[in-house]
Coordinates of C-alpha atoms in Angstrom, one line a residue:
Chain A
M30 CA -20.0 -6.4 13.2
R31 CA -20.1 -4.7 9.8
T32 CA -23.1 -2.7 10.9
A33 CA -21.3 -1.7 14.2
F34 CA -18.3 -0.7 12.0
I35 CA -20.3 1.6 9.6
K36 CA -22.3 3.1 12.4
E37 CA -19.2 4.0 14.4
L38 CA -17.4 5.2 11.4
I39 CA -20.2 7.6 10.7
E40 CA -20.0 8.9 14.2
E41 CA -16.3 9.4 13.8
A42 CA -16.7 11.0 10.4
K43 CA -19.1 13.6 11.9
K44 CA -16.2 14.7 14.2
N45 CA -13.3 14.0 11.9
K46 CA -13.5 15.8 8.5
N47 CA -10.5 13.8 7.2
I48 CA -12.2 10.4 7.3
F49 CA -12.7 9.1 3.7
L50 CA -14.2 5.8 2.7
I51 CA -13.3 3.9 -0.5
V52 CA -14.9 0.6 -1.6
A53 CA -14.1 -1.7 -4.4
D54 CA -17.6 -2.2 -5.6
L55 CA -18.6 -4.1 -2.4
G56 CA -20.5 -3.0 0.7
F57 CA -24.0 -3.0 -0.8
S58 CA -26.6 -2.5 2.0
V59 CA -23.8 -1.6 4.4
V60 CA -22.1 1.6 3.4
E61 CA -25.1 3.5 2.0
P62 CA -25.7 5.6 5.2
F63 CA -22.1 6.8 5.0
I64 CA -22.6 7.8 1.4
E65 CA -25.8 9.7 2.2
L66 CA -24.1 11.7 4.9
F67 CA -20.7 12.2 3.3
P68 CA -21.0 11.9 -0.4
D69 CA -17.8 14.0 -0.9
R70 CA -15.8 11.6 1.2
F71 CA -16.8 8.4 -0.5
L72 CA -15.5 6.7 -3.6
N73 CA -16.3 3.5 -5.3
V74 CA -13.2 2.7 -7.5
G75 CA -14.8 -0.4 -9.1
I76 CA -13.6 -3.9 -8.9
A77 CA -9.9 -2.9 -8.6
E78 CA -8.3 -3.5 -5.3
Q79 CA -4.7 -2.6 -6.3
N80 CA -5.9 0.8 -7.6
M81 CA -8.0 1.2 -4.4
A82 CA -4.9 0.7 -2.2
G83 CA -2.8 3.0 -4.3
I84 CA -5.4 5.7 -4.4
A85 CA -5.8 5.4 -0.6
S86 CA -2.1 6.0 -0.2
G87 CA -2.3 9.1 -2.4
L88 CA -5.3 10.5 -0.5
A89 CA -3.7 9.8 2.8
T90 CA -0.6 11.6 1.7
E91 CA -2.8 14.7 1.3
G92 CA -4.1 14.4 4.8
Y93 CA -7.1 12.1 4.6
N94 CA -7.6 9.2 7.0
V95 CA -8.7 6.7 4.4
Y96 CA -10.7 3.5 5.1
I97 CA -10.6 1.0 2.3
Y98 CA -13.4 -1.6 2.4
S99 CA -14.0 -4.9 0.7
I100 CA -14.6 -8.6 1.6
G101 CA -12.5 -11.7 2.2
N102 CA -9.1 -11.7 0.6
F103 CA -9.8 -8.9 -1.9
P104 CA -8.6 -5.8 0.1
T105 CA -5.6 -7.8 1.5
L106 CA -4.1 -10.6 -0.6
R107 CA -5.2 -9.1 -3.9
C108 CA -3.2 -5.9 -3.2
M109 CA -0.6 -7.2 -0.7
E110 CA 2.3 -5.4 -2.4
Q111 CA 0.4 -2.1 -2.5
I112 CA -0.3 -2.6 1.3
R113 CA 3.3 -3.3 2.0
Y114 CA 4.8 -0.6 -0.3
D115 CA 2.4 2.2 -1.0
I116 CA 0.7 2.1 2.4
C117 CA 3.1 0.7 5.0
Y118 CA 6.5 1.6 3.7
H119 CA 5.3 5.2 3.1
N120 CA 3.6 4.8 6.5
V121 CA 0.4 6.7 5.5
N122 CA -2.9 6.8 7.3
V123 CA -4.9 4.0 5.6
K124 CA -7.2 1.6 7.4
I125 CA -7.8 -1.7 5.6
I126 CA -11.2 -3.2 6.4
A127 CA -11.9 -6.8 5.4
V128 CA -15.4 -8.2 6.0
G129 CA -15.8 -11.9 6.2
G130 CA -12.8 -13.0 8.1
G131 CA -12.1 -16.8 8.4
Y132 CA -14.9 -19.0 7.1
A133 CA -17.7 -16.3 7.3
Y134 CA -18.4 -16.9 3.6
A135 CA -18.0 -20.6 4.1
S136 CA -20.1 -21.9 1.2
L137 CA -18.6 -19.5 -1.3
G138 CA -15.5 -21.6 -1.4
A139 CA -11.7 -21.2 -0.9
S140 CA -11.5 -17.9 -2.9
H141 CA -13.7 -16.4 -0.1
H142 CA -12.0 -18.1 2.9
A143 CA -9.9 -15.4 4.5
T144 CA -7.6 -17.7 6.4
E145 CA -4.0 -16.6 5.7
E146 CA -4.0 -12.8 5.7
I147 CA -3.1 -12.3 9.3
G148 CA 0.1 -14.3 8.9
M149 CA 1.0 -12.2 5.9
L150 CA 0.1 -8.8 7.2
R151 CA 1.6 -9.1 10.7
T152 CA 5.1 -9.4 9.1
I153 CA 4.8 -5.9 7.6
P154 CA 6.4 -3.1 9.5
N155 CA 4.3 -0.1 10.6
L156 CA 1.0 -2.0 10.3
T157 CA -1.3 -2.5 13.3
V158 CA -3.3 -5.7 12.9
C159 CA -6.7 -5.9 14.5
A160 CA -9.4 -8.6 14.8
P161 CA -12.2 -7.5 17.0
G162 CA -14.2 -10.2 18.7
D163 CA -17.7 -8.7 19.0
P164 CA -19.7 -5.6 18.0
E165 CA -18.5 -3.8 21.1
E166 CA -14.9 -4.4 20.3
M167 CA -15.6 -3.4 16.7
R168 CA -16.9 0.0 17.9
A169 CA -13.8 0.5 20.1
I170 CA -11.4 -0.6 17.4
T171 CA -13.1 1.8 14.9
K172 CA -12.7 4.6 17.4
F173 CA -9.1 3.6 17.9
T174 CA -8.3 3.6 14.2
S175 CA -10.0 6.9 13.7
A176 CA -7.5 8.5 16.1
H177 CA -4.5 6.4 15.2
N178 CA -2.2 8.0 12.7
G179 CA -0.8 5.1 10.7
P180 CA -1.8 2.0 8.7
C181 CA -4.1 -0.5 10.3
Y182 CA -5.8 -3.7 9.2
I183 CA -9.1 -4.7 10.7
R184 CA -10.6 -8.1 10.2
I185 CA -14.3 -8.1 10.6
G186 CA -16.7 -11.1 10.8
K187 CA -20.0 -10.6 9.0
A188 CA -23.3 -9.7 10.5
G189 CA -25.3 -10.7 13.5
E190 CA -22.5 -11.6 15.9
P191 CA -23.7 -11.4 19.5
E192 CA -22.4 -9.0 22.1
V193 CA -20.1 -11.1 24.2
H194 CA -18.6 -8.7 26.7
K195 CA -22.1 -7.4 27.7
K196 CA -23.2 -11.0 28.4
Y197 CA -20.4 -11.1 31.1
D198 CA -21.3 -7.7 32.4
K199 CA -18.2 -6.1 30.9
S200 CA -18.1 -2.9 29.0
I201 CA -15.4 -1.8 26.5
A202 CA -15.7 1.9 25.9
E203 CA -12.4 2.2 24.3
V204 CA -9.2 0.3 23.6
K205 CA -5.5 1.4 23.6
S206 CA -3.0 0.0 21.2
G207 CA -2.2 -3.6 22.1
D208 CA -4.9 -4.0 24.8
I209 CA -5.9 -7.5 25.8
L210 CA -9.5 -7.8 27.2
N211 CA -10.5 -10.1 30.0
V212 CA -13.9 -11.7 29.4
I213 CA -14.2 -14.6 31.9
N214 CA -12.1 -15.0 35.1
G215 CA -11.0 -18.5 36.0
T216 CA -7.9 -20.3 37.2
D217 CA -5.0 -22.4 35.9
I218 CA -6.1 -22.4 32.2
A219 CA -6.8 -19.5 29.9
V220 CA -8.2 -19.4 26.4
F221 CA -6.8 -16.6 24.2
S222 CA -9.2 -15.9 21.5
T223 CA -8.9 -13.5 18.6
G224 CA -11.6 -12.2 16.2
S225 CA -14.9 -14.0 15.8
M226 CA -13.9 -17.0 17.8
L227 CA -14.8 -15.1 21.0
D228 CA -18.5 -16.0 21.2
Y229 CA -17.8 -19.7 20.5
S230 CA -15.0 -19.8 23.2
A231 CA -17.2 -18.0 25.8
N232 CA -20.0 -20.4 25.2
F233 CA -17.8 -23.4 25.4
I234 CA -16.4 -22.4 28.8
S235 CA -19.8 -21.4 30.2
N236 CA -21.8 -24.3 28.8
N237 CA -19.3 -26.8 30.2
S238 CA -19.0 -25.0 33.5
L239 CA -15.2 -24.8 33.1
K240 CA -13.1 -22.8 35.5
A241 CA -10.9 -21.4 32.7
S242 CA -10.3 -17.7 32.0
L243 CA -11.1 -16.2 28.6
Y244 CA -9.2 -13.3 27.1
S245 CA -10.0 -11.6 23.8
F246 CA -7.2 -10.2 21.6
P247 CA -8.6 -7.4 19.4
F248 CA -5.0 -6.6 18.5
I249 CA -2.7 -9.2 17.1
K250 CA 0.0 -6.7 16.5
P251 CA 1.2 -4.9 18.6
L252 CA 0.5 -6.5 21.9
N253 CA 0.9 -4.8 25.3
K254 CA 3.8 -6.8 26.6
N255 CA 3.4 -5.8 30.2
Q256 CA -0.2 -6.8 30.3
F257 CA 0.6 -10.0 28.4
T258 CA 3.4 -10.9 30.9
D259 CA 1.1 -10.4 33.9
I260 CA -1.6 -12.5 32.3
L261 CA 0.9 -15.3 31.4
K262 CA 2.1 -15.6 34.9
K263 CA -1.3 -16.6 36.2
Y264 CA -1.8 -19.8 34.1
K265 CA -0.4 -23.3 33.7
R266 CA -1.9 -23.8 30.3
I267 CA -2.9 -21.4 27.5
I268 CA -5.2 -22.4 24.6
T269 CA -5.0 -20.1 21.6
I270 CA -7.9 -20.2 19.1
E271 CA -8.2 -18.5 15.8
E272 CA -10.1 -18.8 12.5
H273 CA -6.9 -18.8 10.5
Q274 CA -4.1 -21.1 9.5
L275 CA -1.9 -22.1 12.4
N276 CA 1.2 -21.3 10.4
G277 CA 2.1 -17.7 11.1
G278 CA -1.2 -16.7 12.7
F279 CA -2.3 -15.6 16.1
G280 CA -1.1 -18.7 18.0
S281 CA 2.3 -18.2 16.3
T282 CA 2.4 -14.6 17.5
I283 CA 1.8 -15.8 21.1
L284 CA 4.5 -18.4 20.9
E285 CA 7.0 -15.9 19.5
L286 CA 6.2 -13.4 22.1
I287 CA 6.5 -16.0 24.9
N288 CA 9.9 -17.2 23.5
D289 CA 11.2 -13.6 23.4
L290 CA 10.0 -12.9 27.0
K291 CA 11.8 -16.0 28.2
E292 CA 15.0 -15.2 26.2
T293 CA 15.1 -11.7 27.7
K294 CA 14.5 -13.2 31.1
T295 CA 11.3 -11.2 31.6
I296 CA 9.7 -14.6 32.5
S297 CA 11.5 -17.6 33.9
S298 CA 9.1 -20.2 32.8
Y299 CA 5.9 -20.3 30.7
P300 CA 2.7 -22.3 30.5
E301 CA 1.9 -25.1 28.2
I302 CA 0.5 -23.8 24.9
K303 CA -2.2 -25.5 22.9
R304 CA -2.9 -23.9 19.5
V305 CA -6.3 -24.3 17.8
G306 CA -6.6 -23.2 14.2
I307 CA -6.4 -24.6 10.7
N308 CA -3.7 -27.1 10.1
N309 CA -2.2 -26.2 6.7
A310 CA -5.2 -27.1 4.6
F311 CA -7.8 -25.8 2.1
Y312 CA -11.4 -27.0 2.4
S313 CA -13.4 -27.5 -0.8
I314 CA -16.7 -28.6 0.9
A315 CA -19.9 -26.6 1.1
G316 CA -21.4 -25.8 4.5
T317 CA -22.0 -23.2 7.1
Q318 CA -19.3 -21.3 8.9
D319 CA -19.7 -23.6 12.0
Y320 CA -19.5 -26.7 9.7
L321 CA -16.3 -25.5 8.1
R322 CA -14.8 -24.5 11.4
K323 CA -15.4 -28.0 12.8
L324 CA -14.1 -29.6 9.6
A325 CA -10.9 -27.6 9.8
G326 CA -10.5 -28.5 13.5
I327 CA -11.2 -25.1 14.9
E328 CA -12.9 -26.3 18.1
L329 CA -12.2 -26.7 21.7
Q330 CA -12.1 -30.1 23.3
L331 CA -12.9 -30.8 27.0
N332 CA -9.6 -32.6 27.4
Y333 CA -7.7 -29.4 26.6
F334 CA -9.0 -28.2 30.0
E335 CA -7.8 -31.2 32.0
L336 CA -4.4 -30.6 33.6
Chain B
M6 CA 20.8 32.0 -19.7
Q7 CA 20.5 28.3 -19.3
T8 CA 18.0 26.6 -21.7
S9 CA 16.2 23.3 -21.0
K10 CA 18.6 21.7 -23.5
D11 CA 21.6 22.8 -21.5
F12 CA 19.9 21.5 -18.4
A13 CA 19.2 18.2 -20.1
R14 CA 22.9 17.9 -20.9
E15 CA 23.8 18.6 -17.3
I16 CA 21.3 16.0 -16.2
R17 CA 22.9 13.3 -18.5
N18 CA 26.4 14.3 -17.3
V19 CA 25.5 13.9 -13.6
T20 CA 23.6 10.7 -14.3
L21 CA 26.5 9.2 -16.2
K22 CA 28.9 10.0 -13.4
M23 CA 26.6 8.4 -10.8
V24 CA 26.1 5.3 -12.8
Y25 CA 29.8 5.0 -13.6
N26 CA 31.0 5.6 -10.0
A27 CA 28.5 3.2 -8.5
K28 CA 28.8 0.6 -11.3
A29 CA 25.1 0.8 -11.4
S30 CA 22.5 -0.3 -14.0
H31 CA 19.5 1.4 -15.8
I32 CA 21.3 4.2 -17.5
G33 CA 19.3 3.6 -20.8
G34 CA 16.0 4.4 -19.2
A35 CA 17.5 7.3 -17.2
F36 CA 18.7 8.9 -20.5
S37 CA 15.5 8.2 -22.4
M38 CA 13.5 10.4 -20.0
A39 CA 16.2 13.1 -19.4
D40 CA 14.6 15.6 -21.8
I41 CA 11.2 15.1 -20.3
L42 CA 12.6 15.8 -16.9
S43 CA 14.5 18.7 -18.1
V44 CA 11.5 20.5 -19.6
L45 CA 9.3 19.6 -16.6
Y46 CA 11.7 20.9 -14.0
H47 CA 13.1 23.8 -16.1
N48 CA 9.8 25.1 -17.5
V49 CA 6.7 23.4 -16.3
L50 CA 6.5 22.3 -12.7
K51 CA 5.5 24.8 -10.0
I52 CA 8.0 23.8 -7.4
D53 CA 10.4 25.5 -5.0
P54 CA 13.6 23.6 -4.0
T55 CA 13.7 25.5 -0.8
E56 CA 10.2 24.2 0.1
P57 CA 10.0 20.7 -1.3
D58 CA 6.9 20.0 0.7
N59 CA 5.0 23.2 -0.1
E60 CA 1.4 22.2 -0.2
N61 CA 0.7 24.1 -3.4
R62 CA 3.5 22.5 -5.4
D63 CA 2.9 20.4 -8.4
R64 CA 3.4 16.8 -7.7
F65 CA 5.7 14.7 -10.0
L66 CA 5.7 11.0 -9.5
L67 CA 8.2 8.8 -11.2
S68 CA 6.9 5.3 -11.6
K69 CA 9.9 3.7 -13.3
G70 CA 11.9 4.1 -10.1
H71 CA 14.8 2.1 -11.5
A72 CA 15.6 5.1 -13.6
C73 CA 16.1 7.2 -10.5
T74 CA 19.6 8.5 -11.4
S75 CA 18.4 11.1 -13.8
L76 CA 15.6 12.3 -11.4
Y77 CA 18.2 12.5 -8.6
A78 CA 20.5 14.4 -11.0
T79 CA 17.6 16.8 -11.9
L80 CA 16.7 17.5 -8.3
G81 CA 20.4 17.9 -7.3
L82 CA 21.0 20.4 -10.1
K83 CA 17.8 22.3 -9.1
G84 CA 19.1 22.6 -5.6
F85 CA 16.8 20.3 -3.7
F86 CA 20.0 19.0 -2.0
E87 CA 23.7 19.5 -2.4
L88 CA 24.8 18.0 -5.7
K89 CA 27.9 16.5 -4.1
E90 CA 25.6 14.3 -2.0
L91 CA 25.0 12.2 -5.2
D92 CA 28.6 11.0 -4.9
S93 CA 27.3 8.5 -2.3
Y94 CA 24.7 7.1 -4.8
A95 CA 24.1 3.4 -4.1
A96 CA 27.1 3.3 -1.7
N97 CA 26.9 1.7 1.8
G98 CA 24.9 3.8 4.1
S99 CA 23.7 6.2 1.4
K100 CA 20.1 7.4 1.4
F101 CA 20.3 7.6 -2.4
L102 CA 19.1 4.1 -3.1
A103 CA 19.2 2.6 -6.6
H104 CA 15.4 3.1 -6.8
T105 CA 13.6 6.4 -6.0
S106 CA 13.3 7.0 -2.3
H107 CA 10.7 9.4 -0.8
Y108 CA 13.3 10.2 1.9
I109 CA 15.1 12.4 -0.7
P110 CA 13.8 16.0 -0.8
G111 CA 11.7 16.5 -3.9
V112 CA 10.9 12.8 -4.5
E113 CA 7.2 12.3 -3.8
I114 CA 7.1 8.5 -3.6
S115 CA 9.4 5.6 -3.4
A116 CA 9.0 3.4 -6.5
G117 CA 10.7 0.2 -7.7
S118 CA 8.0 -2.3 -8.2
L119 CA 6.3 -1.2 -11.4
G120 CA 2.7 -0.2 -11.7
H121 CA 2.4 1.6 -8.3
A122 CA 2.7 5.3 -9.1
L123 CA -0.3 5.9 -11.2
P124 CA -2.9 4.7 -8.6
I125 CA -1.1 6.9 -6.0
A126 CA -1.2 9.8 -8.6
C127 CA -4.9 9.3 -9.0
G128 CA -5.2 9.6 -5.2
L129 CA -3.4 12.9 -5.2
A130 CA -5.4 14.2 -8.1
I131 CA -8.7 13.3 -6.3
A132 CA -7.4 15.0 -3.2
A133 CA -6.6 18.2 -5.1
Q134 CA -10.1 18.2 -6.7
K135 CA -11.8 17.5 -3.3
K136 CA -9.9 20.4 -1.7
H137 CA -10.3 22.7 -4.7
K138 CA -6.5 23.1 -5.2
T139 CA -5.0 24.1 -8.5
W140 CA -1.8 22.1 -8.3
K141 CA -1.4 19.3 -10.8
T142 CA -0.2 15.8 -10.6
Y143 CA 2.3 14.5 -13.2
C144 CA 3.1 10.8 -13.4
L145 CA 5.8 9.3 -15.6
L146 CA 5.6 5.6 -16.6
S147 CA 7.7 3.4 -18.7
D148 CA 6.3 1.6 -21.7
G149 CA 7.1 -1.9 -20.5
E150 CA 5.3 -1.0 -17.2
L151 CA 2.1 -0.8 -19.1
N152 CA 2.1 -4.6 -18.9
E153 CA 1.1 -4.2 -15.2
G154 CA -2.7 -4.6 -14.7
S155 CA -2.7 -2.0 -11.9
N156 CA -2.0 0.8 -14.4
W157 CA -5.0 -0.2 -16.4
E158 CA -7.2 -0.1 -13.3
S159 CA -6.2 3.6 -13.0
I160 CA -6.4 4.2 -16.7
L161 CA -10.1 3.0 -16.6
L162 CA -11.0 5.0 -13.5
A163 CA -9.3 8.4 -14.1
P164 CA -11.7 9.5 -16.9
Q165 CA -14.7 8.3 -14.9
L166 CA -13.6 10.6 -12.1
K167 CA -12.8 13.4 -14.6
L168 CA -9.3 13.8 -13.2
N169 CA -8.4 16.6 -15.6
N170 CA -5.6 17.7 -13.2
L171 CA -3.7 14.4 -13.9
I172 CA -1.0 14.4 -16.6
L173 CA 0.3 11.0 -17.4
I174 CA 3.6 10.8 -19.3
I175 CA 4.7 7.6 -21.1
D176 CA 8.5 7.3 -21.7
Y177 CA 8.0 5.1 -24.8
N178 CA 11.6 4.0 -25.5
K179 CA 10.4 0.8 -27.0
I180 CA 12.7 -1.5 -25.0
Q181 CA 11.8 -3.4 -21.8
S182 CA 13.7 -5.9 -19.6
F183 CA 13.8 -8.8 -22.0
G184 CA 13.7 -7.1 -25.4
F185 CA 11.7 -4.8 -27.6
V186 CA 8.3 -4.0 -26.3
K187 CA 6.7 -5.0 -29.6
D188 CA 8.2 -8.5 -29.2
V189 CA 7.3 -9.0 -25.5
I190 CA 3.8 -7.5 -25.5
D191 CA 3.0 -5.1 -28.3
I192 CA 1.2 -2.2 -26.8
E193 CA 0.3 -0.6 -30.1
P194 CA -1.9 1.1 -31.1
L195 CA -1.1 3.0 -27.8
S196 CA -2.6 6.4 -28.7
K197 CA -5.8 4.7 -29.9
K198 CA -5.9 2.7 -26.7
F199 CA -5.8 5.9 -24.5
E200 CA -8.3 7.6 -26.8
A201 CA -10.6 4.7 -26.5
F202 CA -10.2 4.9 -22.7
N203 CA -11.4 8.6 -22.9
W204 CA -8.0 10.2 -22.2
E205 CA -7.0 13.5 -23.8
T206 CA -4.1 12.0 -25.8
Y207 CA -1.0 13.5 -27.3
E208 CA 1.8 11.6 -29.0
I209 CA 5.1 13.5 -29.5
N210 CA 8.9 13.3 -29.8
G211 CA 10.0 13.0 -26.2
H212 CA 13.4 14.5 -27.0
D213 CA 12.1 17.7 -28.8
H214 CA 12.0 20.3 -26.1
E215 CA 9.8 22.7 -28.0
E216 CA 7.2 20.0 -28.6
L217 CA 7.4 18.9 -25.0
L218 CA 6.9 22.4 -23.7
A219 CA 4.1 23.1 -26.2
T220 CA 2.3 19.9 -25.2
F221 CA 2.6 20.5 -21.5
K222 CA 1.0 23.9 -22.1
L223 CA -1.8 22.3 -24.1
C224 CA -2.5 20.0 -21.1
D225 CA -3.1 23.0 -19.0
N226 CA -6.8 23.2 -19.9
D227 CA -10.1 22.8 -18.1
G228 CA -11.5 20.0 -20.2
P229 CA -12.9 17.1 -18.3
K230 CA -10.4 14.4 -19.4
P231 CA -7.2 13.3 -17.8
K232 CA -4.2 13.9 -20.1
V233 CA -1.6 11.5 -21.4
I234 CA 1.5 12.4 -23.3
I235 CA 3.0 9.5 -25.1
C236 CA 6.7 10.5 -25.6
N237 CA 8.5 8.6 -28.3
T238 CA 12.0 8.3 -27.0
I239 CA 15.2 6.4 -27.5
K240 CA 16.6 4.2 -24.8
G241 CA 20.1 5.5 -24.0
K242 CA 19.5 8.8 -25.8
G243 CA 22.6 11.0 -26.0
V244 CA 25.3 8.4 -26.2
S245 CA 25.6 6.7 -29.6
F246 CA 26.7 3.2 -28.4
M247 CA 23.9 3.1 -25.7
E248 CA 21.1 4.2 -28.0
N249 CA 18.4 1.5 -28.7
K250 CA 20.4 -1.2 -26.9
L251 CA 18.8 -3.5 -24.4
L252 CA 22.2 -4.1 -22.9
W253 CA 22.2 -0.6 -21.3
H254 CA 19.2 -1.6 -19.2
Y255 CA 21.8 -3.6 -17.3
K256 CA 25.4 -2.6 -18.1
S257 CA 27.5 0.0 -16.3
P258 CA 30.1 1.8 -18.5
S259 CA 33.8 0.9 -18.5
E260 CA 36.4 3.7 -18.1
E261 CA 36.8 3.8 -21.9
E262 CA 33.0 3.9 -22.4
Y263 CA 32.6 6.5 -19.8
N264 CA 35.2 8.8 -21.4
Q265 CA 33.6 8.3 -24.8
A266 CA 30.2 9.0 -23.4
I267 CA 31.3 12.2 -21.6
G268 CA 32.8 13.3 -24.9
E269 CA 29.6 12.7 -26.9
L270 CA 27.4 14.4 -24.3
N271 CA 29.5 17.5 -24.4
L272 CA 30.2 17.9 -28.1

């Protein structure tokens, strides 16, 4: 995904002279092609994320479309106040890229587990929150953020994620703000996946020959309410899955939206909701990403698919 | 013809009235930087109140946003907006918040949380260099604010990037929220710190208009380093009973104090 990001960003930067990339001393063996092509629109500010976010705000004020790039919690939690105040309150054109969402850096420990940032970031006004599910979504989201005038957060996995949409003969050339993407068509039950849980969810449904649908949510905020309402009406049960704490995350977003749709009588009833995510815990055990996901309970069970 | 000293007196008068009417805080820090603002806006900054967003203007960023009253007073007196608009300062529905707001003409950024303006100022200075613009970025910090790590991230980086179009001003009034700076975290030797960090460093009397103007002129050079002017100031400068008193970080003047202060300011 990070390769898809930098390749697409380079393509956008060829057309858009205002695209500027800042890193906080991370991105080794990823961002070099960008530096080679656009040395005057690249800056390494050193290991200093608060400074990076503030500098980005200043550059954006002067007309640049600034991408700030680091890993895990560094470009988000470390500089949360700069994101809220310097970037979002001033509503400037800064794109925050975090590589290594969820347990992508599993063995590196809790400092590198990016499992709370969506809950924090989605409360901030003016900020679009994105978590693309595969390289194709990544390219589409990069294109979207290049054209979008305003702050965005993009959670990226790591490297080597498979193309999921292509596997199901789908193609995502571009996305509009809030788009929800159908991957598998089924009946009665739908899995709502965000970010890197897409490949796992698709495989679970396919390998178990389940008749469930699968939707990918590259946007967590905002969501296209009309599209969401139409989808909701088709199902008796929704299973949300995310590599993030359950508190305040993607599943919470879905619950809140459903409640508001019911309250405003846009819908009269709604499906059962099963949320899959991390249940309010840190994990201090070494292991692969899959190992940590399993340990934290981020997995689908066959009985979730029995009505 | 009005001098910068006359202008400073006007700034303090308008500031005092705002703080008194709104029963607001932070007059001590607003007064300590009043002479700096006066010289900047009277003699130094290339700005046009009729075109506050002119792309070639100098940028002035106030980091100690809690001292907004004297900046608002300065901008109102310069004609960025009608001076009478300041009567609404901090009142219900007013756009004049008790910290700087970028929704006010002439105010570049909103500030309130400390340690935010200098990184943004670096961003502006980088943009000016990239776009080969000659405008400068001025950024005014408090002394206590130098406790914030984010400032030191910028202080490290600015010389590395040769941001010679960045002028940092420290309003060194020696008092922060809980007491004297030297008793909370002593930042001395401050000049030596900046010199060691490769800044072109000046230390002056922040109430001496001639020295302020001369130093701003010295900063207008093509040397590679960013500039810092450490301004030794007095918290509450201009009103005897406010000077050097921590209390006036918080207190709003009573009617009697207001009248005495008006008298002292206009002797």
